[in-house]
mmCIF file of C-alpha atoms in Angstrom:
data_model
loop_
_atom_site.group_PDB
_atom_site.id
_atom_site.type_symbol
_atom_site.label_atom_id
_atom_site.label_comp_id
_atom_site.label_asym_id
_atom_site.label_seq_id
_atom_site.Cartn_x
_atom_site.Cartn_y
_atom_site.Cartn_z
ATOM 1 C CA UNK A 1 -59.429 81.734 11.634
ATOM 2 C CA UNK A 2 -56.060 81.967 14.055
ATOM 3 C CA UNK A 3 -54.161 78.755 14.912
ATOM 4 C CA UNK A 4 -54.887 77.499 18.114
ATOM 5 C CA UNK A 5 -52.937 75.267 20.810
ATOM 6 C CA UNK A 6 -49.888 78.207 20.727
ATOM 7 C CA UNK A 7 -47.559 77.925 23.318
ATOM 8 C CA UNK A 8 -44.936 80.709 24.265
ATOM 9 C CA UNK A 9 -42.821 81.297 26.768
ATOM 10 C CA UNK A 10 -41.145 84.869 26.680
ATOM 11 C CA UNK A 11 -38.598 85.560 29.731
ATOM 12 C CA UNK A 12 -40.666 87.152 32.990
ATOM 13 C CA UNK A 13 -39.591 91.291 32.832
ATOM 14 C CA UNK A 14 -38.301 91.295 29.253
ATOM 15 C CA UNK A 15 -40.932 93.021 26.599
ATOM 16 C CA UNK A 16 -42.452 90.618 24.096
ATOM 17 C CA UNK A 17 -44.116 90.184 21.230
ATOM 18 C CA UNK A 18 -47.866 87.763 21.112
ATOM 19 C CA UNK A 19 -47.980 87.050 16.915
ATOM 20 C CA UNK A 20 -51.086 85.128 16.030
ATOM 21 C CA UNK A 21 -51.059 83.157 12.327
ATOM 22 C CA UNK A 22 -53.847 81.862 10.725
ATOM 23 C CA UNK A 23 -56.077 83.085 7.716
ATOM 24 C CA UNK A 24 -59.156 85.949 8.327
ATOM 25 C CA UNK A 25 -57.167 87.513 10.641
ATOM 26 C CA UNK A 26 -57.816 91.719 10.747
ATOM 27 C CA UNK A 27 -56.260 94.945 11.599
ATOM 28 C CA UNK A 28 -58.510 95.564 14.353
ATOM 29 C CA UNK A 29 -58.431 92.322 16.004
ATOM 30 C CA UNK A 30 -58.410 92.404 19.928
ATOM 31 C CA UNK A 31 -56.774 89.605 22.436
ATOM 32 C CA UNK A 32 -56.606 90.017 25.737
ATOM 33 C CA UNK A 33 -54.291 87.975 28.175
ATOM 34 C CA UNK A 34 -55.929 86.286 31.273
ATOM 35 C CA UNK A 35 -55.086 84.085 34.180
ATOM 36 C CA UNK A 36 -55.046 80.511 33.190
ATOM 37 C CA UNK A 37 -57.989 80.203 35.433
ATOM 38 C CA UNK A 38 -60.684 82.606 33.076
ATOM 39 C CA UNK A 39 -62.292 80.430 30.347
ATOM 40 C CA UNK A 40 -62.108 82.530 27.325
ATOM 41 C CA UNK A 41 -65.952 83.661 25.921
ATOM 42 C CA UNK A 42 -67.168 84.232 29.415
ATOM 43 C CA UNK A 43 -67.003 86.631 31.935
ATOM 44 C CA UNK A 44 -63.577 87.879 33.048
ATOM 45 C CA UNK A 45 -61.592 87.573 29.409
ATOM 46 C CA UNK A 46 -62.066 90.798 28.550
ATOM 47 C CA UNK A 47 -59.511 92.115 31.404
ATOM 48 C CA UNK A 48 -56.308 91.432 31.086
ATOM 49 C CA UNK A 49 -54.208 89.634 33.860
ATOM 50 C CA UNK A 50 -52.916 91.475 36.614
ATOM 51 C CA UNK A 51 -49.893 89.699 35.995
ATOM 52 C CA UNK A 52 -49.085 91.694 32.741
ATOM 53 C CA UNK A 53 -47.640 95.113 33.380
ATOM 54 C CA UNK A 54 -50.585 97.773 33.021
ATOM 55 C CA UNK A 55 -48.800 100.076 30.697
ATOM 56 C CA UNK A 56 -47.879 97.424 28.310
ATOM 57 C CA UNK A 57 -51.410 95.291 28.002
ATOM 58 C CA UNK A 58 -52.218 94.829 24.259
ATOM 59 C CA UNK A 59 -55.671 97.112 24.288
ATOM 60 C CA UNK A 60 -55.543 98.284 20.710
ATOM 61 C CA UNK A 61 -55.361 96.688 17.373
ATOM 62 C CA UNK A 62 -52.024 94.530 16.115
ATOM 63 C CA UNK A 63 -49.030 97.024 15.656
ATOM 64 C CA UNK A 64 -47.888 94.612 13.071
ATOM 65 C CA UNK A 65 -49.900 93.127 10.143
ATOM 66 C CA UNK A 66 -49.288 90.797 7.505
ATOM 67 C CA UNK A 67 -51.547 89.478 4.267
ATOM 68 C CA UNK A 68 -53.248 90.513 1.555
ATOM 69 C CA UNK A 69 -55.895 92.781 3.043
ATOM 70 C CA UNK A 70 -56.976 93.970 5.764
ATOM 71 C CA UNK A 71 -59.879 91.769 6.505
ATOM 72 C CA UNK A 72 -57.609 88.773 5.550
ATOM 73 C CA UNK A 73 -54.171 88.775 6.832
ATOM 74 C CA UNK A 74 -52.587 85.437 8.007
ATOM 75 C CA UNK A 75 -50.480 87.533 10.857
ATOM 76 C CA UNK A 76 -51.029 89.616 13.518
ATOM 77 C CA UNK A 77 -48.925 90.738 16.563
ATOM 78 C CA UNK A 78 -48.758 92.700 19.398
ATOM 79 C CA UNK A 79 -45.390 94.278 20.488
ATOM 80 C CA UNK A 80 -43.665 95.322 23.446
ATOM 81 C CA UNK A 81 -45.872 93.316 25.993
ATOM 82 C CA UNK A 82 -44.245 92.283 29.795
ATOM 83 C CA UNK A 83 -44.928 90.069 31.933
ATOM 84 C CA UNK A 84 -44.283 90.783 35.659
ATOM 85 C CA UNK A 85 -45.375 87.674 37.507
ATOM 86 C CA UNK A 86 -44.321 84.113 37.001
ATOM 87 C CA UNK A 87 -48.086 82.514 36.475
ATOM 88 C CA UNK A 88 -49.398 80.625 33.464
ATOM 89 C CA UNK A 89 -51.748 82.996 31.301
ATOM 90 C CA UNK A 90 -54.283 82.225 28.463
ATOM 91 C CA UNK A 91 -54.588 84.281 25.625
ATOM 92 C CA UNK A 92 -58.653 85.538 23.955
ATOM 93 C CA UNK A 93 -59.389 86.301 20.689
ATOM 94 C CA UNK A 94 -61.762 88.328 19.557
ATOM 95 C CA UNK A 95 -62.147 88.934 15.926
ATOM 96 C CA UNK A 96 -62.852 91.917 13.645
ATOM 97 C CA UNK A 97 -63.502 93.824 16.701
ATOM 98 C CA UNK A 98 -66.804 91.768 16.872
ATOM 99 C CA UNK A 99 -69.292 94.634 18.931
ATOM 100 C CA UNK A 100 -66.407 96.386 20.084
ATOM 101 C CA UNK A 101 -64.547 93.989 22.015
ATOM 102 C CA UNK A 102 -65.447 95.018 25.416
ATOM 103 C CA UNK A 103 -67.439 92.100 26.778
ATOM 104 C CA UNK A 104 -66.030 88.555 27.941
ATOM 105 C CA UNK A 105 -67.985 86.822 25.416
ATOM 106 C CA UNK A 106 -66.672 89.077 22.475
ATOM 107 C CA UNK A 107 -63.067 87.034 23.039
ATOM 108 C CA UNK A 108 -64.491 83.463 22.699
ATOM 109 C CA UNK A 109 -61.974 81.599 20.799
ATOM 110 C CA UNK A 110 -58.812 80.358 23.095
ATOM 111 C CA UNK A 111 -55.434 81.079 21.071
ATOM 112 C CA UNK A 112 -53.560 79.572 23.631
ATOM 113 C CA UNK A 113 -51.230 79.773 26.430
ATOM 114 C CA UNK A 114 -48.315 81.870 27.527
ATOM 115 C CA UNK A 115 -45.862 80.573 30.585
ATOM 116 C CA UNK A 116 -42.872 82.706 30.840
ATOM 117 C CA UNK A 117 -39.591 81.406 31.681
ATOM 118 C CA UNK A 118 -37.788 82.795 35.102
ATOM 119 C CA UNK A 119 -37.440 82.312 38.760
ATOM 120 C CA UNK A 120 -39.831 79.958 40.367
ATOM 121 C CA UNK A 121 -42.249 81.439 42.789
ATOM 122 C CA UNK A 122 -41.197 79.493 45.458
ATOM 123 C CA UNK A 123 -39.362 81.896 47.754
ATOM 124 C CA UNK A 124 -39.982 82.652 50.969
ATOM 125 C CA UNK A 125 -37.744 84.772 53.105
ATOM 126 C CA UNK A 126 -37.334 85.274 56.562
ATOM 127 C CA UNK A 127 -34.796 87.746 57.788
ATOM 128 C CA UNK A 128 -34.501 89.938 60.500
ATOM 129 C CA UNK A 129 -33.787 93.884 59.682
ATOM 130 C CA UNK A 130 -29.648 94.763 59.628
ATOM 131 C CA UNK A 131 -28.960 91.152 60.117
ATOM 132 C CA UNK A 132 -27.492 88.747 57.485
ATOM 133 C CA UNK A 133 -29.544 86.409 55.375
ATOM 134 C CA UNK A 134 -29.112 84.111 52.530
ATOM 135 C CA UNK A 135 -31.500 83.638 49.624
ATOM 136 C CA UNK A 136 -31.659 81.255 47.292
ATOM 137 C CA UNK A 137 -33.380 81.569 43.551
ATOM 138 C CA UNK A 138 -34.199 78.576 41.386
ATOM 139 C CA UNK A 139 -35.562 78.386 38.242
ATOM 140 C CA UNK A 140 -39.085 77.757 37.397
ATOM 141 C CA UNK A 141 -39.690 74.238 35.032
ATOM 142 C CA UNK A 142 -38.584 75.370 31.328
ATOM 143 C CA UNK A 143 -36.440 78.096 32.472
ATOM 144 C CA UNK A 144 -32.700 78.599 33.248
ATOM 145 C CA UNK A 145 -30.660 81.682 35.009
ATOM 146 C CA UNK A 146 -27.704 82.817 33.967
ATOM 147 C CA UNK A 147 -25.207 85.030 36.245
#
């Protein structure tokens, strides 16, 4: 089966890829990425986060295999995923596109967790319209700006 305990931590806005090692792996395996909150095997982890941006949410197979066969490859990824708001998500596995993937119990197995790296969510603006105002941006824990 995949390794579990992954961490990653792609930059908030910039497309991604989610690669998943381990041995058994297929090329019609199914994740989904979930709020931090949704356990994975029960209802909810079959939707993907809101957080993600809809047109980029891994709903197929892997676009990238490798291994022996296809019932046994030790990688899998993803490609070209984004994530849009700074929150913690999990990542659910479901393999061999057990019963067609589409209930929360089909993606039981926890692969792990992705935190991107960017602004903190800690914000808050007050300003009054055509008047000046200042805003200041810091960096979440783990991440740094640049420019």
């Amino acid at each position: 089966g995949p390794i579990q305990g992954q961490v990653d931590r792609p930059a908030i806005a910039v497309p991604f890829s989610y690669t998943i090692t381990g041995w058994g792996l297929s090329d019609v395996d199914r994740i989904r990425i979930v709020d931090s909150t949704t356990i994975c095997g029960q209802a909810g982890a079959e939707v993907h986060s809101l957080g993600l941006e809809a047109s980029t949410v891994p709903n197929g197979p892997p676009s990238i295999v490798e291994g022996d066969t296809s019932l046994n490859r030790t990688s899998v990824s993803w490609t070209n995923i984004i994530a849009r708001e700074m929150r913690k998500f999990r990542v659910c596995w479901c393999a061999h596109y057990y019963l067609g993937c589409t209930q929360g119990f089909h993606f039981a197995l926890d692969i792990g967790v992705i935190n991107p790296r960017g602004a903190s969510n800690t914000t808050s603006i007050e300003a009054i319209p055509g008047r000046p105002f200042s805003l200041t941006v810091t960096a979440a824990v783990g991440s740094v700006l640049s420019g």
